[in-house]
């Protein structure tokens, strides 16, 4: 198949995404409005024979300080046939186009999963003192074609993050935790939760925790809980305006793109979460909780409600997003994987993010600049 790449309209881009079973929420046209500090462009790949649109990509351009050169970033994209035998013919026109646009370096995150580990396998790994990382465990599923993709990218001159694949050099998480929903009943999904999760869901029900959906007007209340979380977990919170922009941009594109949930007890909101929906893929994207009321297990109740809602939407996967690959109980991120493993899903490893330096000197300068920040 011979291909032509050109800039397309947002409408064409969105129509293509809507024709797919799913795609990353960072590759929908509205994501450009969420990332307002970046310039953006919608790319389309066309089959020369039929003239049909066969792939899309959302590119975000970040300008280098003081010069008219850009870092071009395709988060969790582009949305193309990654297993095409002629992958080079998809990627090379993109590089040529981005270079023309003034890009000195390109970063992309192929939405290709290499390995999956079942919750039971991870649990065994946690109990084994010799196992420190997910990679130390034999995977339950391996996608051999993913290794071919990585080989082809390397041969084309793409480079992987400096960390050798631990996933922390990436901007987007390399390891995620997902609960598969396709061809399963809700009873099966619930049965797969570990004992602690099932107990906590029951506890929340008994205590009278209710989970409700919020709207745009509830975002300040979300922000209150999120800022409490930021102090507790030592991270810098995004401002309220970010979530307001996210809500407006995503829900203008599709009224069911972003949702907000609260778990409350005796009329007090104890935890909150945002949920994103693209086709059959549903993400739990941001979570927040108060320091009080933990004994009534609001977070478990909220996740169970979100999972049920995802199921009712016909989702094939409920994605709890990033985890670290560390299975060491002394690791500060261990609690996160422990919480998510309790849902009985699977850890998945993506191919990670790849860089192509179009201008080696500027690319190196950016690396140094980023490492000092």
GROMACS .gro file of C-alpha atoms in nm:
model
  373
    1UNK     CA    1   0.000   0.000   0.000
    2UNK     CA    2   0.148   0.336  -0.093
    3UNK     CA    3   0.061   0.626   0.136
    4UNK     CA    4   0.034   1.003   0.134
    5UNK     CA    5   0.051   1.208   0.451
    6UNK     CA    6  -0.107   1.552   0.487
    7UNK     CA    7  -0.268   1.788   0.736
    8UNK     CA    8  -0.637   1.711   0.787
    9UNK     CA    9  -0.927   1.891   0.954
   10UNK     CA   10  -1.035   1.816   1.310
   11UNK     CA   11  -1.365   1.685   1.169
   12UNK     CA   12  -1.184   1.429   0.951
   13UNK     CA   13  -0.963   1.331   1.244
   14UNK     CA   14  -1.259   1.285   1.481
   15UNK     CA   15  -1.464   1.090   1.226
   16UNK     CA   16  -1.172   0.850   1.182
   17UNK     CA   17  -1.130   0.800   1.560
   18UNK     CA   18  -1.506   0.738   1.589
   19UNK     CA   19  -1.481   0.463   1.327
   20UNK     CA   20  -1.235   0.265   1.544
   21UNK     CA   21  -1.308   0.035   1.840
   22UNK     CA   22  -1.099   0.277   2.052
   23UNK     CA   23  -0.792   0.503   2.058
   24UNK     CA   24  -0.599   0.691   2.326
   25UNK     CA   25  -0.774   0.992   2.477
   26UNK     CA   26  -0.453   1.183   2.396
   27UNK     CA   27  -0.508   1.128   2.025
   28UNK     CA   28  -0.856   1.282   1.997
   29UNK     CA   29  -0.859   1.630   1.836
   30UNK     CA   30  -0.990   1.796   2.155
   31UNK     CA   31  -0.678   1.693   2.347
   32UNK     CA   32  -0.506   1.981   2.162
   33UNK     CA   33  -0.741   2.223   2.344
   34UNK     CA   34  -0.656   2.065   2.679
   35UNK     CA   35  -0.284   2.120   2.605
   36UNK     CA   36  -0.340   2.486   2.518
   37UNK     CA   37   0.027   2.582   2.570
   38UNK     CA   38   0.129   2.366   2.273
   39UNK     CA   39   0.061   2.437   1.905
   40UNK     CA   40  -0.113   2.142   1.738
   41UNK     CA   41  -0.172   1.977   1.403
   42UNK     CA   42  -0.392   1.691   1.283
   43UNK     CA   43  -0.216   1.452   1.048
   44UNK     CA   44  -0.381   1.201   0.815
   45UNK     CA   45  -0.242   0.906   0.618
   46UNK     CA   46  -0.423   0.830   0.293
   47UNK     CA   47  -0.415   0.512   0.084
   48UNK     CA   48  -0.308   0.631  -0.262
   49UNK     CA   49  -0.509   0.358  -0.432
   50UNK     CA   50  -0.847   0.437  -0.277
   51UNK     CA   51  -0.793   0.788  -0.141
   52UNK     CA   52  -0.925   0.658   0.191
   53UNK     CA   53  -0.804   0.792   0.528
   54UNK     CA   54  -0.624   0.500   0.697
   55UNK     CA   55  -0.447   0.659   0.997
   56UNK     CA   56  -0.435   0.980   1.203
   57UNK     CA   57  -0.206   1.153   1.449
   58UNK     CA   58  -0.240   1.447   1.685
   59UNK     CA   59   0.092   1.633   1.697
   60UNK     CA   60   0.169   1.882   1.973
   61UNK     CA   61   0.448   2.133   1.905
   62UNK     CA   62   0.643   2.289   2.192
   63UNK     CA   63   0.867   2.580   2.097
   64UNK     CA   64   1.224   2.589   2.224
   65UNK     CA   65   1.301   2.899   2.432
   66UNK     CA   66   1.418   3.188   2.209
   67UNK     CA   67   1.429   3.002   1.873
   68UNK     CA   68   1.165   2.905   1.619
   69UNK     CA   69   1.228   2.531   1.649
   70UNK     CA   70   0.992   2.278   1.801
   71UNK     CA   71   0.970   1.951   1.985
   72UNK     CA   72   0.696   1.753   1.805
   73UNK     CA   73   0.511   1.514   2.037
   74UNK     CA   74   0.250   1.249   1.952
   75UNK     CA   75   0.131   1.126   2.295
   76UNK     CA   76   0.019   0.760   2.279
   77UNK     CA   77   0.016   0.790   1.901
   78UNK     CA   78   0.001   0.810   1.608
   79UNK     CA   79  -0.307   0.598   1.542
   80UNK     CA   80  -0.179   0.386   1.253
   81UNK     CA   81  -0.137   0.019   1.169
   82UNK     CA   82   0.172  -0.045   1.380
   83UNK     CA   83   0.198  -0.404   1.261
   84UNK     CA   84   0.208  -0.306   0.893
   85UNK     CA   85   0.498  -0.483   0.718
   86UNK     CA   86   0.590  -0.150   0.555
   87UNK     CA   87   0.602   0.049   0.881
   88UNK     CA   88   0.882   0.263   0.735
   89UNK     CA   89   0.644   0.396   0.469
   90UNK     CA   90   0.413   0.523   0.745
   91UNK     CA   91   0.683   0.677   0.963
   92UNK     CA   92   0.922   0.837   0.714
   93UNK     CA   93   0.672   1.079   0.551
   94UNK     CA   94   0.574   1.185   0.905
   95UNK     CA   95   0.935   1.268   0.993
   96UNK     CA   96   0.981   1.460   0.667
   97UNK     CA   97   0.661   1.657   0.731
   98UNK     CA   98   0.751   1.740   1.092
   99UNK     CA   99   1.099   1.852   0.989
  100UNK     CA  100   0.937   2.087   0.737
  101UNK     CA  101   0.723   2.227   1.020
  102UNK     CA  102   1.038   2.325   1.212
  103UNK     CA  103   1.065   2.025   1.446
  104UNK     CA  104   1.416   1.948   1.572
  105UNK     CA  105   1.307   1.635   1.759
  106UNK     CA  106   1.007   1.400   1.748
  107UNK     CA  107   0.870   1.202   2.042
  108UNK     CA  108   0.597   0.942   2.003
  109UNK     CA  109   0.437   0.666   2.208
  110UNK     CA  110   0.331   0.369   1.995
  111UNK     CA  111   0.005   0.234   2.145
  112UNK     CA  112   0.143  -0.120   2.125
  113UNK     CA  113   0.133  -0.360   2.423
  114UNK     CA  114   0.429  -0.601   2.454
  115UNK     CA  115   0.347  -0.804   2.765
  116UNK     CA  116   0.065  -0.868   3.010
  117UNK     CA  117   0.078  -1.018   3.359
  118UNK     CA  118  -0.232  -1.151   3.535
  119UNK     CA  119  -0.307  -1.036   3.892
  120UNK     CA  120  -0.239  -1.389   4.027
  121UNK     CA  121   0.108  -1.390   3.868
  122UNK     CA  122   0.189  -1.049   4.018
  123UNK     CA  123   0.067  -1.163   4.360
  124UNK     CA  124   0.307  -1.459   4.349
  125UNK     CA  125   0.585  -1.223   4.243
  126UNK     CA  126   0.520  -0.993   4.539
  127UNK     CA  127   0.552  -1.292   4.774
  128UNK     CA  128   0.882  -1.401   4.617
  129UNK     CA  129   1.179  -1.211   4.769
  130UNK     CA  130   1.386  -1.266   4.453
  131UNK     CA  131   1.136  -1.077   4.238
  132UNK     CA  132   1.193  -0.702   4.239
  133UNK     CA  133   1.028  -0.589   3.915
  134UNK     CA  134   0.749  -0.694   3.682
  135UNK     CA  135   1.012  -0.783   3.424
  136UNK     CA  136   1.152  -1.048   3.662
  137UNK     CA  137   0.824  -1.238   3.620
  138UNK     CA  138   0.737  -1.452   3.324
  139UNK     CA  139   0.458  -1.272   3.137
  140UNK     CA  140   0.122  -1.447   3.084
  141UNK     CA  141   0.096  -1.295   2.738
  142UNK     CA  142   0.364  -1.174   2.497
  143UNK     CA  143   0.298  -0.997   2.166
  144UNK     CA  144   0.581  -1.112   1.936
  145UNK     CA  145   0.495  -0.848   1.673
  146UNK     CA  146   0.576  -0.574   1.926
  147UNK     CA  147   0.942  -0.679   1.923
  148UNK     CA  148   0.942  -0.649   1.544
  149UNK     CA  149   0.805  -0.295   1.573
  150UNK     CA  150   1.082  -0.205   1.820
  151UNK     CA  151   1.347  -0.353   1.585
  152UNK     CA  152   1.213  -0.159   1.287
  153UNK     CA  153   1.209   0.167   1.485
  154UNK     CA  154   1.569   0.113   1.598
  155UNK     CA  155   1.679   0.043   1.244
  156UNK     CA  156   1.512   0.367   1.130
  157UNK     CA  157   1.716   0.560   1.389
  158UNK     CA  158   1.458   0.600   1.667
  159UNK     CA  159   1.593   0.595   2.023
  160UNK     CA  160   1.431   0.475   2.339
  161UNK     CA  161   1.432   0.658   2.674
  162UNK     CA  162   1.762   0.664   2.866
  163UNK     CA  163   1.626   0.448   3.147
  164UNK     CA  164   1.650   0.128   2.946
  165UNK     CA  165   1.281   0.065   2.965
  166UNK     CA  166   1.198   0.101   3.335
  167UNK     CA  167   0.933   0.344   3.219
  168UNK     CA  168   1.027   0.653   3.417
  169UNK     CA  169   1.202   0.837   3.134
  170UNK     CA  170   0.869   0.843   2.955
  171UNK     CA  171   0.620   1.125   2.978
  172UNK     CA  172   0.328   0.877   2.965
  173UNK     CA  173   0.326   0.564   3.180
  174UNK     CA  174   0.487   0.261   3.022
  175UNK     CA  175   0.320   0.020   3.264
  176UNK     CA  176  -0.055   0.041   3.321
  177UNK     CA  177  -0.314  -0.170   3.498
  178UNK     CA  178  -0.627  -0.277   3.309
  179UNK     CA  179  -0.940  -0.474   3.390
  180UNK     CA  180  -1.059  -0.654   3.073
  181UNK     CA  181  -1.440  -0.643   3.037
  182UNK     CA  182  -1.500  -0.800   2.694
  183UNK     CA  183  -1.690  -1.132   2.703
  184UNK     CA  184  -1.712  -1.127   3.083
  185UNK     CA  185  -2.012  -1.082   3.310
  186UNK     CA  186  -2.005  -0.825   3.590
  187UNK     CA  187  -2.033  -1.116   3.835
  188UNK     CA  188  -1.709  -1.261   3.694
  189UNK     CA  189  -1.536  -0.924   3.721
  190UNK     CA  190  -1.650  -0.887   4.085
  191UNK     CA  191  -1.548  -1.245   4.166
  192UNK     CA  192  -1.200  -1.169   4.034
  193UNK     CA  193  -1.147  -0.890   4.289
  194UNK     CA  194  -0.934  -1.000   4.581
  195UNK     CA  195  -1.092  -1.061   4.920
  196UNK     CA  196  -0.988  -0.724   5.058
  197UNK     CA  197  -1.151  -0.537   4.768
  198UNK     CA  198  -1.476  -0.733   4.800
  199UNK     CA  199  -1.477  -0.675   5.175
  200UNK     CA  200  -1.412  -0.303   5.132
  201UNK     CA  201  -1.691  -0.266   4.873
  202UNK     CA  202  -1.929  -0.437   5.119
  203UNK     CA  203  -1.805  -0.218   5.404
  204UNK     CA  204  -1.874   0.098   5.203
  205UNK     CA  205  -2.225  -0.024   5.112
  206UNK     CA  206  -2.302  -0.105   5.476
  207UNK     CA  207  -2.177   0.234   5.592
  208UNK     CA  208  -2.407   0.403   5.339
  209UNK     CA  209  -2.138   0.548   5.109
  210UNK     CA  210  -2.303   0.680   4.793
  211UNK     CA  211  -2.129   0.740   4.464
  212UNK     CA  212  -2.263   1.018   4.246
  213UNK     CA  213  -2.169   1.182   3.917
  214UNK     CA  214  -2.075   1.549   3.921
  215UNK     CA  215  -2.072   1.820   3.657
  216UNK     CA  216  -1.863   2.121   3.555
  217UNK     CA  217  -1.996   2.317   3.854
  218UNK     CA  218  -1.850   2.054   4.091
  219UNK     CA  219  -1.492   2.093   3.970
  220UNK     CA  220  -1.397   2.334   4.256
  221UNK     CA  221  -1.501   2.059   4.501
  222UNK     CA  222  -1.292   1.809   4.300
  223UNK     CA  223  -1.000   2.054   4.325
  224UNK     CA  224  -1.034   2.074   4.705
  225UNK     CA  225  -0.992   1.696   4.739
  226UNK     CA  226  -0.719   1.684   4.474
  227UNK     CA  227  -0.512   1.948   4.655
  228UNK     CA  228  -0.543   1.757   4.985
  229UNK     CA  229  -0.411   1.452   4.795
  230UNK     CA  230  -0.122   1.651   4.646
  231UNK     CA  231  -0.005   1.761   4.991
  232UNK     CA  232  -0.031   1.406   5.126
  233UNK     CA  233   0.141   1.240   4.829
  234UNK     CA  234   0.398   1.516   4.766
  235UNK     CA  235   0.320   1.612   4.407
  236UNK     CA  236   0.249   1.945   4.242
  237UNK     CA  237  -0.121   1.970   4.163
  238UNK     CA  238  -0.256   2.100   3.834
  239UNK     CA  239  -0.466   2.417   3.871
  240UNK     CA  240  -0.847   2.414   3.867
  241UNK     CA  241  -0.837   2.590   3.527
  242UNK     CA  242  -0.671   2.280   3.376
  243UNK     CA  243  -0.961   2.054   3.473
  244UNK     CA  244  -1.216   2.314   3.365
  245UNK     CA  245  -1.048   2.336   3.026
  246UNK     CA  246  -1.029   1.957   3.004
  247UNK     CA  247  -1.400   1.922   3.083
  248UNK     CA  248  -1.508   2.189   2.834
  249UNK     CA  249  -1.279   2.075   2.551
  250UNK     CA  250  -1.345   1.702   2.579
  251UNK     CA  251  -1.720   1.722   2.640
  252UNK     CA  252  -1.770   1.975   2.360
  253UNK     CA  253  -1.621   1.714   2.127
  254UNK     CA  254  -1.831   1.432   2.269
  255UNK     CA  255  -2.075   1.487   2.559
  256UNK     CA  256  -1.970   1.154   2.708
  257UNK     CA  257  -1.591   1.198   2.684
  258UNK     CA  258  -1.522   1.299   3.046
  259UNK     CA  259  -1.706   1.224   3.368
  260UNK     CA  260  -1.657   1.322   3.730
  261UNK     CA  261  -1.743   1.098   4.027
  262UNK     CA  262  -1.768   1.159   4.401
  263UNK     CA  263  -1.797   0.907   4.684
  264UNK     CA  264  -1.975   1.067   4.978
  265UNK     CA  265  -2.070   0.967   5.328
  266UNK     CA  266  -2.328   1.154   5.536
  267UNK     CA  267  -2.331   1.426   5.270
  268UNK     CA  268  -1.952   1.480   5.281
  269UNK     CA  269  -1.741   1.410   4.971
  270UNK     CA  270  -1.454   1.182   5.068
  271UNK     CA  271  -1.305   1.087   4.733
  272UNK     CA  272  -1.335   1.185   4.370
  273UNK     CA  273  -1.217   1.072   4.028
  274UNK     CA  274  -1.226   1.173   3.665
  275UNK     CA  275  -1.309   0.920   3.395
  276UNK     CA  276  -1.235   0.943   3.022
  277UNK     CA  277  -1.412   0.749   2.746
  278UNK     CA  278  -1.304   0.688   2.385
  279UNK     CA  279  -1.500   0.410   2.217
  280UNK     CA  280  -1.460   0.088   2.410
  281UNK     CA  281  -1.168   0.213   2.620
  282UNK     CA  282  -1.248   0.375   2.956
  283UNK     CA  283  -0.979   0.532   3.178
  284UNK     CA  284  -0.975   0.625   3.543
  285UNK     CA  285  -0.755   0.928   3.487
  286UNK     CA  286  -0.720   1.136   3.806
  287UNK     CA  287  -0.808   1.037   4.161
  288UNK     CA  288  -0.834   1.235   4.484
  289UNK     CA  289  -0.931   1.165   4.843
  290UNK     CA  290  -0.961   1.337   5.178
  291UNK     CA  291  -0.757   1.237   5.482
  292UNK     CA  292  -1.078   1.164   5.670
  293UNK     CA  293  -1.338   0.890   5.626
  294UNK     CA  294  -1.101   0.627   5.497
  295UNK     CA  295  -1.252   0.364   5.725
  296UNK     CA  296  -1.573   0.361   5.514
  297UNK     CA  297  -1.368   0.274   5.200
  298UNK     CA  298  -1.494   0.544   4.962
  299UNK     CA  299  -1.229   0.476   4.695
  300UNK     CA  300  -1.324   0.109   4.657
  301UNK     CA  301  -1.693   0.201   4.631
  302UNK     CA  302  -1.617   0.465   4.370
  303UNK     CA  303  -1.400   0.235   4.154
  304UNK     CA  304  -1.666  -0.037   4.161
  305UNK     CA  305  -1.932   0.213   4.048
  306UNK     CA  306  -1.704   0.348   3.770
  307UNK     CA  307  -1.627  -0.005   3.656
  308UNK     CA  308  -1.999  -0.091   3.644
  309UNK     CA  309  -2.070   0.228   3.448
  310UNK     CA  310  -1.788   0.146   3.204
  311UNK     CA  311  -1.940  -0.200   3.161
  312UNK     CA  312  -2.285  -0.048   3.098
  313UNK     CA  313  -2.128   0.174   2.828
  314UNK     CA  314  -2.011  -0.143   2.651
  315UNK     CA  315  -1.644  -0.086   2.734
  316UNK     CA  316  -1.401  -0.366   2.653
  317UNK     CA  317  -1.140  -0.242   2.902
  318UNK     CA  318  -1.137  -0.038   3.222
  319UNK     CA  319  -0.794   0.120   3.247
  320UNK     CA  320  -0.655   0.225   3.586
  321UNK     CA  321  -0.361   0.395   3.411
  322UNK     CA  322  -0.006   0.408   3.540
  323UNK     CA  323   0.175   0.182   3.782
  324UNK     CA  324   0.544   0.151   3.859
  325UNK     CA  325   0.708  -0.178   3.762
  326UNK     CA  326   0.847  -0.224   4.113
  327UNK     CA  327   0.718  -0.518   4.320
  328UNK     CA  328   0.936  -0.424   4.616
  329UNK     CA  329   0.722  -0.355   4.924
  330UNK     CA  330   0.965  -0.087   5.043
  331UNK     CA  331   0.918   0.115   4.720
  332UNK     CA  332   0.710   0.431   4.774
  333UNK     CA  333   0.499   0.347   4.466
  334UNK     CA  334   0.425  -0.008   4.581
  335UNK     CA  335   0.089   0.087   4.738
  336UNK     CA  336  -0.038   0.194   4.398
  337UNK     CA  337   0.021  -0.139   4.229
  338UNK     CA  338  -0.111  -0.322   4.537
  339UNK     CA  339  -0.439  -0.124   4.522
  340UNK     CA  340  -0.481  -0.185   4.149
  341UNK     CA  341  -0.383  -0.554   4.156
  342UNK     CA  342  -0.676  -0.603   4.394
  343UNK     CA  343  -0.915  -0.550   4.101
  344UNK     CA  344  -0.799  -0.881   3.954
  345UNK     CA  345  -0.702  -0.726   3.620
  346UNK     CA  346  -0.373  -0.732   3.431
  347UNK     CA  347  -0.058  -0.524   3.425
  348UNK     CA  348   0.029  -0.427   3.069
  349UNK     CA  349   0.361  -0.301   2.935
  350UNK     CA  350   0.358  -0.067   2.637
  351UNK     CA  351   0.642  -0.022   2.392
  352UNK     CA  352   0.728   0.304   2.570
  353UNK     CA  353   0.816   0.640   2.418
  354UNK     CA  354   1.064   0.685   2.132
  355UNK     CA  355   1.263   0.987   2.016
  356UNK     CA  356   1.393   1.080   1.675
  357UNK     CA  357   1.650   1.363   1.680
  358UNK     CA  358   1.606   1.556   1.353
  359UNK     CA  359   1.874   1.797   1.472
  360UNK     CA  360   2.117   1.611   1.700
  361UNK     CA  361   2.267   1.925   1.851
  362UNK     CA  362   1.933   2.079   1.952
  363UNK     CA  363   1.805   1.741   2.069
  364UNK     CA  364   2.106   1.706   2.301
  365UNK     CA  365   2.057   2.063   2.427
  366UNK     CA  366   1.694   1.981   2.509
  367UNK     CA  367   1.801   1.667   2.698
  368UNK     CA  368   2.038   1.873   2.912
  369UNK     CA  369   1.774   2.143   2.965
  370UNK     CA  370   1.513   1.882   3.072
  371UNK     CA  371   1.751   1.700   3.307
  372UNK     CA  372   1.817   2.023   3.499
  373UNK     CA  373   1.452   2.103   3.555
   0.00000   0.00000   0.00000
